């Protein structure tokens, strides 16, 4: 099969959302958005599905999907240079399909995608959004009904994504899903909200992936203990433009929001070919005249503030162009 060229699918996703949601009155979705925000922020594992109706799925797609999509694109773009190109994708708890849209954008090599999702309204909307996408992967994606439990049977896949899912699973299910992911996939990508609790879930999952024999490809430049401890937690952020629908639904006036996320990308690296960043910038760089200071998670597992003065000419230029989440040093 001839792979698609790698288009920026954000615009196509925005158009698909407009097409699907423009006829749903904002006045009907706004209270649903409020309820979803409360449910997701409660910090408790839900005992019943959160997305129960078509309006629930529509509200989720309207106020969350652009942000989760942007976060997953950011993660996959950072991972892409470091892991083998996948042909198959399995997305767990795929909701309305944010991760499949992201993967289709980052990896034109992908030829087949399967989404396992418990909520029928989310599957239906996800299928509809993907149905007219300018990507054969999205149009041909399989949306399967699945409630992941303590003994998930997952098909083998090159790439497995589970984005904003772990927090909805009771700990025994979460552990079983991560273990099954490690058995099924060559590359496992887990993304959670960039909160202390989200980071804690990523750390637990990371430990299980390492115990299963996988190697961390990103963000950590090492397989050792995470040095971001105490009151701090490892997370990153991506800026997402808000549509007018989004501004109405969240009663916000800003034209953008910053989606914060924690993540891990782990690889079964049997032949030792996976490269990882020499270090990772884990905070906004601190810039003042003539000096950029980068907080870097180093390959030896330590956290270091790295000052780069203007006198280091070439390196200073690189430091000025370096962002939170980037590899350091460059090249
Ligand atoms: C917060 S949404 C994330 C959706 C999507 N991955 C994204 O990033 O936008 C979590 C999704 O996981 C699904 N989910 C929760 N528990 C599940 C389970 N045990 N098995 C399958 N799907 C589940 C929910 O129905 C929901 O669609």
CSV table of C-alpha atoms and ligand atoms in Angstrom, one decimal:
chain,number,residue,atom,x,y,z
A,1,UNK,CA,0.0,0.0,0.0
A,2,UNK,CA,1.2,3.5,-0.8
A,3,UNK,CA,1.5,5.4,2.5
A,4,UNK,CA,-0.3,8.7,2.9
A,5,UNK,CA,2.0,11.8,2.9
A,6,UNK,CA,2.2,13.1,6.5
A,7,UNK,CA,-0.3,15.9,6.5
A,8,UNK,CA,-0.9,18.2,9.4
A,9,UNK,CA,-4.3,16.7,10.4
A,10,UNK,CA,-5.2,19.2,13.0
A,11,UNK,CA,-7.1,21.3,10.5
A,12,UNK,CA,-8.9,18.3,9.2
A,13,UNK,CA,-9.8,17.2,12.7
A,14,UNK,CA,-11.1,20.7,13.4
A,15,UNK,CA,-13.2,20.5,10.2
A,16,UNK,CA,-14.5,17.1,11.2
A,17,UNK,CA,-15.4,18.4,14.7
A,18,UNK,CA,-17.2,21.4,13.1
A,19,UNK,CA,-19.1,19.1,10.8
A,20,UNK,CA,-20.2,16.7,13.6
A,21,UNK,CA,-20.9,19.3,16.3
A,22,UNK,CA,-22.1,22.5,14.7
A,23,UNK,CA,-25.7,21.3,14.8
A,24,UNK,CA,-25.5,20.4,18.5
A,25,UNK,CA,-26.6,23.5,20.5
A,26,UNK,CA,-23.9,24.8,22.8
A,27,UNK,CA,-26.6,25.4,25.4
A,28,UNK,CA,-27.2,21.7,25.5
A,29,UNK,CA,-23.5,20.7,25.7
A,30,UNK,CA,-22.4,23.3,28.2
A,31,UNK,CA,-23.8,21.6,31.3
A,32,UNK,CA,-22.5,18.3,30.0
A,33,UNK,CA,-19.0,19.8,29.7
A,34,UNK,CA,-19.3,21.1,33.3
A,35,UNK,CA,-20.2,17.5,34.5
A,36,UNK,CA,-17.3,16.0,32.6
A,37,UNK,CA,-14.9,18.5,34.0
A,38,UNK,CA,-16.1,17.7,37.5
A,39,UNK,CA,-15.8,13.9,36.9
A,40,UNK,CA,-12.3,14.1,35.4
A,41,UNK,CA,-11.1,16.4,38.2
A,42,UNK,CA,-12.6,14.4,41.0
A,43,UNK,CA,-9.4,12.3,41.2
A,44,UNK,CA,-11.4,9.1,41.9
A,45,UNK,CA,-11.7,6.1,39.7
A,46,UNK,CA,-15.1,6.2,38.1
A,47,UNK,CA,-17.5,3.3,39.0
A,48,UNK,CA,-19.6,3.9,35.9
A,49,UNK,CA,-18.7,4.9,32.4
A,50,UNK,CA,-18.2,8.7,32.1
A,51,UNK,CA,-19.2,8.9,28.5
A,52,UNK,CA,-22.7,7.5,28.5
A,53,UNK,CA,-24.7,9.3,25.9
A,54,UNK,CA,-24.2,10.9,22.5
A,55,UNK,CA,-24.1,14.3,24.1
A,56,UNK,CA,-21.4,13.1,26.5
A,57,UNK,CA,-19.3,12.0,23.6
A,58,UNK,CA,-20.0,15.2,21.7
A,59,UNK,CA,-19.1,17.3,24.7
A,60,UNK,CA,-15.9,15.4,25.2
A,61,UNK,CA,-14.9,15.8,21.6
A,62,UNK,CA,-15.7,19.5,21.7
A,63,UNK,CA,-13.8,20.5,24.8
A,64,UNK,CA,-11.1,17.8,25.3
A,65,UNK,CA,-10.3,16.1,22.0
A,66,UNK,CA,-8.3,19.0,20.5
A,67,UNK,CA,-6.2,19.2,23.6
A,68,UNK,CA,-5.6,15.4,24.0
A,69,UNK,CA,-4.8,15.2,20.3
A,70,UNK,CA,-2.3,18.0,20.6
A,71,UNK,CA,-0.6,16.4,23.6
A,72,UNK,CA,-0.4,13.0,21.8
A,73,UNK,CA,1.0,14.6,18.6
A,74,UNK,CA,3.7,16.3,20.8
A,75,UNK,CA,4.6,13.0,22.5
A,76,UNK,CA,4.7,11.0,19.2
A,77,UNK,CA,6.8,13.6,17.4
A,78,UNK,CA,9.3,13.5,20.2
A,79,UNK,CA,9.3,9.7,20.1
A,80,UNK,CA,9.4,9.3,16.3
A,81,UNK,CA,13.1,9.7,15.8
A,82,UNK,CA,13.8,7.2,18.6
A,83,UNK,CA,11.6,4.2,17.9
A,84,UNK,CA,11.1,1.9,14.9
A,85,UNK,CA,8.4,3.1,12.4
A,86,UNK,CA,5.2,1.2,13.2
A,87,UNK,CA,2.9,-0.4,10.7
A,88,UNK,CA,0.1,-1.4,13.1
A,89,UNK,CA,-1.5,0.6,15.9
A,90,UNK,CA,-3.7,-0.5,18.9
A,91,UNK,CA,-5.3,2.4,20.8
A,92,UNK,CA,-6.7,1.5,24.2
A,93,UNK,CA,-9.6,3.6,25.6
A,94,UNK,CA,-9.4,5.5,22.4
A,95,UNK,CA,-12.5,7.6,23.1
A,96,UNK,CA,-13.3,9.7,20.0
A,97,UNK,CA,-10.0,8.8,18.4
A,98,UNK,CA,-7.5,11.5,19.4
A,99,UNK,CA,-4.5,9.2,19.4
A,100,UNK,CA,-5.3,7.6,16.1
A,101,UNK,CA,-5.5,11.1,14.5
A,102,UNK,CA,-2.2,11.9,16.2
A,103,UNK,CA,-0.5,8.7,15.1
A,104,UNK,CA,-1.8,9.1,11.5
A,105,UNK,CA,-0.2,12.5,11.4
A,106,UNK,CA,3.2,11.5,12.8
A,107,UNK,CA,3.7,8.1,11.2
A,108,UNK,CA,2.7,7.7,7.5
A,109,UNK,CA,4.1,4.2,7.8
A,110,UNK,CA,1.0,3.1,9.7
A,111,UNK,CA,-1.3,0.8,7.7
A,112,UNK,CA,-3.8,-0.4,10.2
A,113,UNK,CA,-5.4,0.9,13.4
A,114,UNK,CA,-7.6,-0.7,16.0
A,115,UNK,CA,-9.4,1.2,18.7
A,116,UNK,CA,-10.6,-0.6,21.8
A,117,UNK,CA,-13.2,1.5,23.6
A,118,UNK,CA,-15.9,0.7,26.2
A,119,UNK,CA,-18.3,3.5,25.4
A,120,UNK,CA,-20.5,3.0,22.4
A,121,UNK,CA,-21.3,6.8,22.0
A,122,UNK,CA,-17.5,7.6,21.9
A,123,UNK,CA,-16.9,4.8,19.3
A,124,UNK,CA,-19.8,6.0,17.1
A,125,UNK,CA,-18.6,9.6,17.1
A,126,UNK,CA,-14.9,8.5,16.7
A,127,UNK,CA,-15.9,6.4,13.7
A,128,UNK,CA,-17.9,9.3,12.2
A,129,UNK,CA,-15.0,11.9,12.7
A,130,UNK,CA,-12.5,9.5,11.1
A,131,UNK,CA,-14.9,8.5,8.3
A,132,UNK,CA,-14.1,11.5,6.1
A,133,UNK,CA,-10.5,12.1,7.2
A,134,UNK,CA,-7.8,12.7,4.6
A,135,UNK,CA,-5.9,9.6,5.9
A,136,UNK,CA,-6.5,6.0,4.8
A,137,UNK,CA,-5.4,4.9,8.2
A,138,UNK,CA,-8.2,6.9,9.9
A,139,UNK,CA,-10.9,6.0,7.3
A,140,UNK,CA,-10.1,2.3,7.7
A,141,UNK,CA,-9.6,2.2,11.5
A,142,UNK,CA,-11.5,-0.6,13.3
A,143,UNK,CA,-13.5,0.5,16.3
A,144,UNK,CA,-14.1,-2.4,18.7
A,145,UNK,CA,-16.3,-2.6,21.8
A,146,UNK,CA,-14.0,-3.7,24.7
A,147,UNK,CA,-14.1,-3.3,28.4
A,148,UNK,CA,-10.6,-3.8,29.6
A,149,UNK,CA,-10.4,-5.8,32.8
A,150,UNK,CA,-7.9,-7.7,34.9
A,151,UNK,CA,-7.1,-10.2,32.1
A,152,UNK,CA,-7.0,-8.2,28.9
A,153,UNK,CA,-6.2,-10.2,25.8
A,154,UNK,CA,-4.5,-7.7,23.4
A,155,UNK,CA,-3.5,-8.6,19.8
A,156,UNK,CA,0.2,-8.1,18.9
A,157,UNK,CA,0.9,-4.6,17.5
A,158,UNK,CA,3.9,-2.5,16.6
A,159,UNK,CA,2.6,0.6,18.4
A,160,UNK,CA,0.2,0.7,21.4
A,161,UNK,CA,-1.2,3.9,22.8
A,162,UNK,CA,-3.2,4.4,26.0
A,163,UNK,CA,-3.9,8.1,26.4
A,164,UNK,CA,-5.8,9.6,29.4
A,165,UNK,CA,-7.0,6.1,30.2
A,166,UNK,CA,-5.0,4.8,33.2
A,167,UNK,CA,-6.7,7.3,35.6
A,168,UNK,CA,-10.1,5.7,34.7
A,169,UNK,CA,-9.0,2.2,35.7
A,170,UNK,CA,-8.9,0.6,39.1
A,171,UNK,CA,-5.3,-0.2,40.1
A,172,UNK,CA,-5.5,-4.0,39.4
A,173,UNK,CA,-7.0,-3.3,36.0
A,174,UNK,CA,-4.4,-0.6,35.3
A,175,UNK,CA,-1.6,-2.9,36.2
A,176,UNK,CA,-3.0,-5.7,34.1
A,177,UNK,CA,-3.5,-3.4,31.1
A,178,UNK,CA,0.1,-2.1,31.3
A,179,UNK,CA,1.5,-5.7,31.6
A,180,UNK,CA,-0.6,-6.8,28.7
A,181,UNK,CA,0.6,-3.8,26.7
A,182,UNK,CA,4.2,-4.7,27.4
A,183,UNK,CA,3.6,-8.2,26.1
A,184,UNK,CA,1.6,-7.1,23.0
A,185,UNK,CA,3.6,-4.2,21.6
A,186,UNK,CA,7.0,-3.2,20.3
A,187,UNK,CA,6.4,0.4,21.3
A,188,UNK,CA,4.1,1.4,24.2
A,189,UNK,CA,3.0,5.1,24.6
A,190,UNK,CA,1.2,6.1,27.8
A,191,UNK,CA,-0.1,9.7,28.3
A,192,UNK,CA,-1.8,11.0,31.4
A,193,UNK,CA,-2.8,14.5,32.6
A,194,UNK,CA,0.2,16.5,33.8
A,195,UNK,CA,-0.7,16.5,37.4
A,196,UNK,CA,1.0,14.9,40.4
A,197,UNK,CA,-1.4,12.0,40.2
A,198,UNK,CA,-1.0,11.6,36.5
A,199,UNK,CA,2.8,11.6,36.9
A,200,UNK,CA,2.5,9.0,39.7
A,201,UNK,CA,0.5,6.7,37.4
A,202,UNK,CA,3.1,7.1,34.6
A,203,UNK,CA,5.9,6.3,37.1
A,204,UNK,CA,4.1,3.1,38.2
A,205,UNK,CA,3.5,2.1,34.6
A,206,UNK,CA,7.1,2.9,33.7
A,207,UNK,CA,8.3,0.6,36.4
A,208,UNK,CA,6.1,-2.2,35.1
A,209,UNK,CA,7.2,-1.7,31.5
A,210,UNK,CA,10.9,-1.8,32.6
A,211,UNK,CA,10.2,-5.0,34.7
A,212,UNK,CA,8.7,-6.5,31.6
A,213,UNK,CA,12.0,-5.9,29.7
A,214,UNK,CA,11.2,-2.7,27.8
A,215,UNK,CA,13.5,0.3,27.6
A,216,UNK,CA,12.4,3.9,28.1
A,217,UNK,CA,12.8,5.9,24.9
A,218,UNK,CA,11.3,9.2,26.1
A,219,UNK,CA,11.0,11.5,27.9
A,220,UNK,CA,13.6,10.0,30.3
A,221,UNK,CA,17.2,9.7,29.0
A,222,UNK,CA,17.7,6.7,31.4
A,223,UNK,CA,16.0,3.7,32.8
A,224,UNK,CA,16.8,4.7,36.4
A,225,UNK,CA,14.7,6.3,39.2
A,226,UNK,CA,12.9,9.5,38.3
A,227,UNK,CA,14.9,12.4,39.9
A,228,UNK,CA,11.8,14.8,39.8
A,229,UNK,CA,10.6,14.3,43.3
A,230,UNK,CA,9.2,16.1,46.4
A,231,UNK,CA,6.8,18.9,45.5
A,232,UNK,CA,7.7,18.6,41.8
A,233,UNK,CA,6.5,16.2,39.1
A,234,UNK,CA,7.6,15.6,35.6
A,235,UNK,CA,5.2,17.0,33.0
A,236,UNK,CA,5.2,18.9,29.8
A,237,UNK,CA,2.8,21.3,28.0
A,238,UNK,CA,1.5,22.1,24.6
A,239,UNK,CA,-0.4,25.2,23.5
A,240,UNK,CA,-3.7,24.5,21.9
A,241,UNK,CA,-5.7,27.1,20.0
A,242,UNK,CA,-9.3,27.3,21.1
A,243,UNK,CA,-12.2,27.2,18.7
A,244,UNK,CA,-15.1,29.6,19.2
A,245,UNK,CA,-17.2,26.5,20.2
A,246,UNK,CA,-14.6,25.7,22.8
A,247,UNK,CA,-14.6,29.2,24.2
A,248,UNK,CA,-18.3,29.2,24.6
A,249,UNK,CA,-18.4,25.8,26.2
A,250,UNK,CA,-15.7,26.5,28.7
A,251,UNK,CA,-16.8,30.1,29.2
A,252,UNK,CA,-13.2,31.2,28.5
A,253,UNK,CA,-12.0,34.3,26.7
A,254,UNK,CA,-8.4,33.3,25.9
A,255,UNK,CA,-7.7,32.2,22.4
A,256,UNK,CA,-5.6,29.3,23.6
A,257,UNK,CA,-5.0,26.9,26.5
A,258,UNK,CA,-2.0,25.0,27.7
A,259,UNK,CA,-2.5,21.3,27.9
A,260,UNK,CA,-0.2,19.7,30.5
A,261,UNK,CA,0.6,16.1,30.3
A,262,UNK,CA,3.0,13.4,31.6
A,263,UNK,CA,4.1,10.5,29.4
A,264,UNK,CA,6.3,7.6,28.8
A,265,UNK,CA,7.4,5.9,25.6
A,266,UNK,CA,8.9,2.4,26.1
A,267,UNK,CA,10.3,0.1,23.5
A,268,UNK,CA,11.1,-3.6,23.3
A,269,UNK,CA,14.7,-3.0,22.1
A,270,UNK,CA,16.0,-6.5,21.6
A,271,UNK,CA,18.8,-5.4,19.2
A,272,UNK,CA,19.8,-2.3,21.1
A,273,UNK,CA,19.2,0.1,18.3
A,274,UNK,CA,16.8,2.5,20.1
A,275,UNK,CA,18.4,5.9,20.7
A,276,UNK,CA,17.3,8.2,23.4
A,277,UNK,CA,17.8,11.9,24.2
A,278,UNK,CA,21.2,12.7,25.9
A,279,UNK,CA,19.2,14.8,28.4
A,280,UNK,CA,15.7,16.2,28.6
A,281,UNK,CA,14.7,19.8,29.5
A,282,UNK,CA,12.0,19.4,32.2
A,283,UNK,CA,11.1,23.0,32.8
A,284,UNK,CA,10.5,26.2,30.9
A,285,UNK,CA,14.1,27.5,30.2
A,286,UNK,CA,14.9,30.5,32.3
A,287,UNK,CA,16.2,33.3,30.1
A,288,UNK,CA,17.8,36.6,31.1
A,289,UNK,CA,20.2,38.8,29.3
A,290,UNK,CA,23.2,36.8,28.2
A,291,UNK,CA,22.3,33.6,30.0
A,292,UNK,CA,19.9,30.7,29.5
A,293,UNK,CA,19.5,28.2,32.3
A,294,UNK,CA,18.0,24.8,31.4
A,295,UNK,CA,16.8,22.3,34.0
A,296,UNK,CA,17.9,19.0,32.5
A,297,UNK,CA,17.2,15.4,33.4
A,298,UNK,CA,20.5,13.8,32.6
A,299,UNK,CA,21.5,10.4,31.3
A,300,UNK,CA,23.0,9.5,34.7
A,301,UNK,CA,19.6,10.0,36.3
A,302,UNK,CA,20.3,13.3,38.0
A,303,UNK,CA,18.6,16.7,37.6
A,304,UNK,CA,20.9,19.6,36.9
A,305,UNK,CA,20.5,23.3,36.2
A,306,UNK,CA,22.7,24.0,33.2
A,307,UNK,CA,23.7,27.6,32.6
A,308,UNK,CA,24.6,28.5,29.0
A,309,UNK,CA,26.2,31.9,28.9
A,310,UNK,CA,26.3,34.0,25.7
A,311,UNK,CA,30.1,33.4,25.6
A,312,UNK,CA,29.4,29.8,24.5
A,313,UNK,CA,28.1,31.3,21.2
A,314,UNK,CA,26.9,28.3,19.2
A,315,UNK,CA,25.5,26.5,22.3
A,316,UNK,CA,23.9,29.7,23.5
A,317,UNK,CA,22.1,30.0,20.2
A,318,UNK,CA,20.8,26.4,20.6
A,319,UNK,CA,19.8,27.1,24.2
A,320,UNK,CA,17.7,30.1,23.1
A,321,UNK,CA,15.9,27.9,20.6
A,322,UNK,CA,15.4,25.1,23.1
A,323,UNK,CA,12.0,24.6,24.7
A,324,UNK,CA,10.5,22.7,27.7
A,325,UNK,CA,10.4,19.0,26.7
A,326,UNK,CA,13.3,19.2,24.1
A,327,UNK,CA,16.4,17.1,24.2
A,328,UNK,CA,19.6,18.6,25.5
A,329,UNK,CA,22.3,19.0,24.3
A,330,UNK,CA,21.2,19.4,20.7
A,331,UNK,CA,22.4,17.0,17.9
B,1,LIG,C1,-10.5,10.4,29.2
B,1,LIG,S1,-11.0,9.4,27.8
B,1,LIG,C2,-9.6,9.5,26.8
B,1,LIG,C3,-10.0,9.2,25.3
B,1,LIG,C4,-8.8,9.3,24.3
B,1,LIG,N1,-7.8,8.3,24.6
B,1,LIG,C5,-8.2,10.7,24.4
B,1,LIG,O1,-7.0,10.8,24.6
B,1,LIG,O2,-8.9,11.7,24.1
B,1,LIG,C6,-10.9,7.8,28.5
B,1,LIG,C7,-11.6,6.8,27.6
B,1,LIG,O3,-11.3,5.5,28.1
B,1,LIG,C8,-12.5,4.7,28.0
B,1,LIG,N2,-12.4,3.6,29.0
B,1,LIG,C9,-12.5,3.8,30.4
B,1,LIG,N3,-12.4,2.6,31.0
B,1,LIG,C10,-12.2,1.7,30.0
B,1,LIG,C11,-12.1,0.3,30.0
B,1,LIG,N4,-12.1,-0.5,31.1
B,1,LIG,N5,-12.0,-0.4,28.8
B,1,LIG,C12,-12.1,0.3,27.6
B,1,LIG,N6,-12.2,1.7,27.6
B,1,LIG,C13,-12.3,2.3,28.7
B,1,LIG,C14,-13.6,5.7,28.3
B,1,LIG,O4,-14.8,5.2,27.8
B,1,LIG,C15,-13.1,6.9,27.6
B,1,LIG,O5,-13.5,6.9,26.2
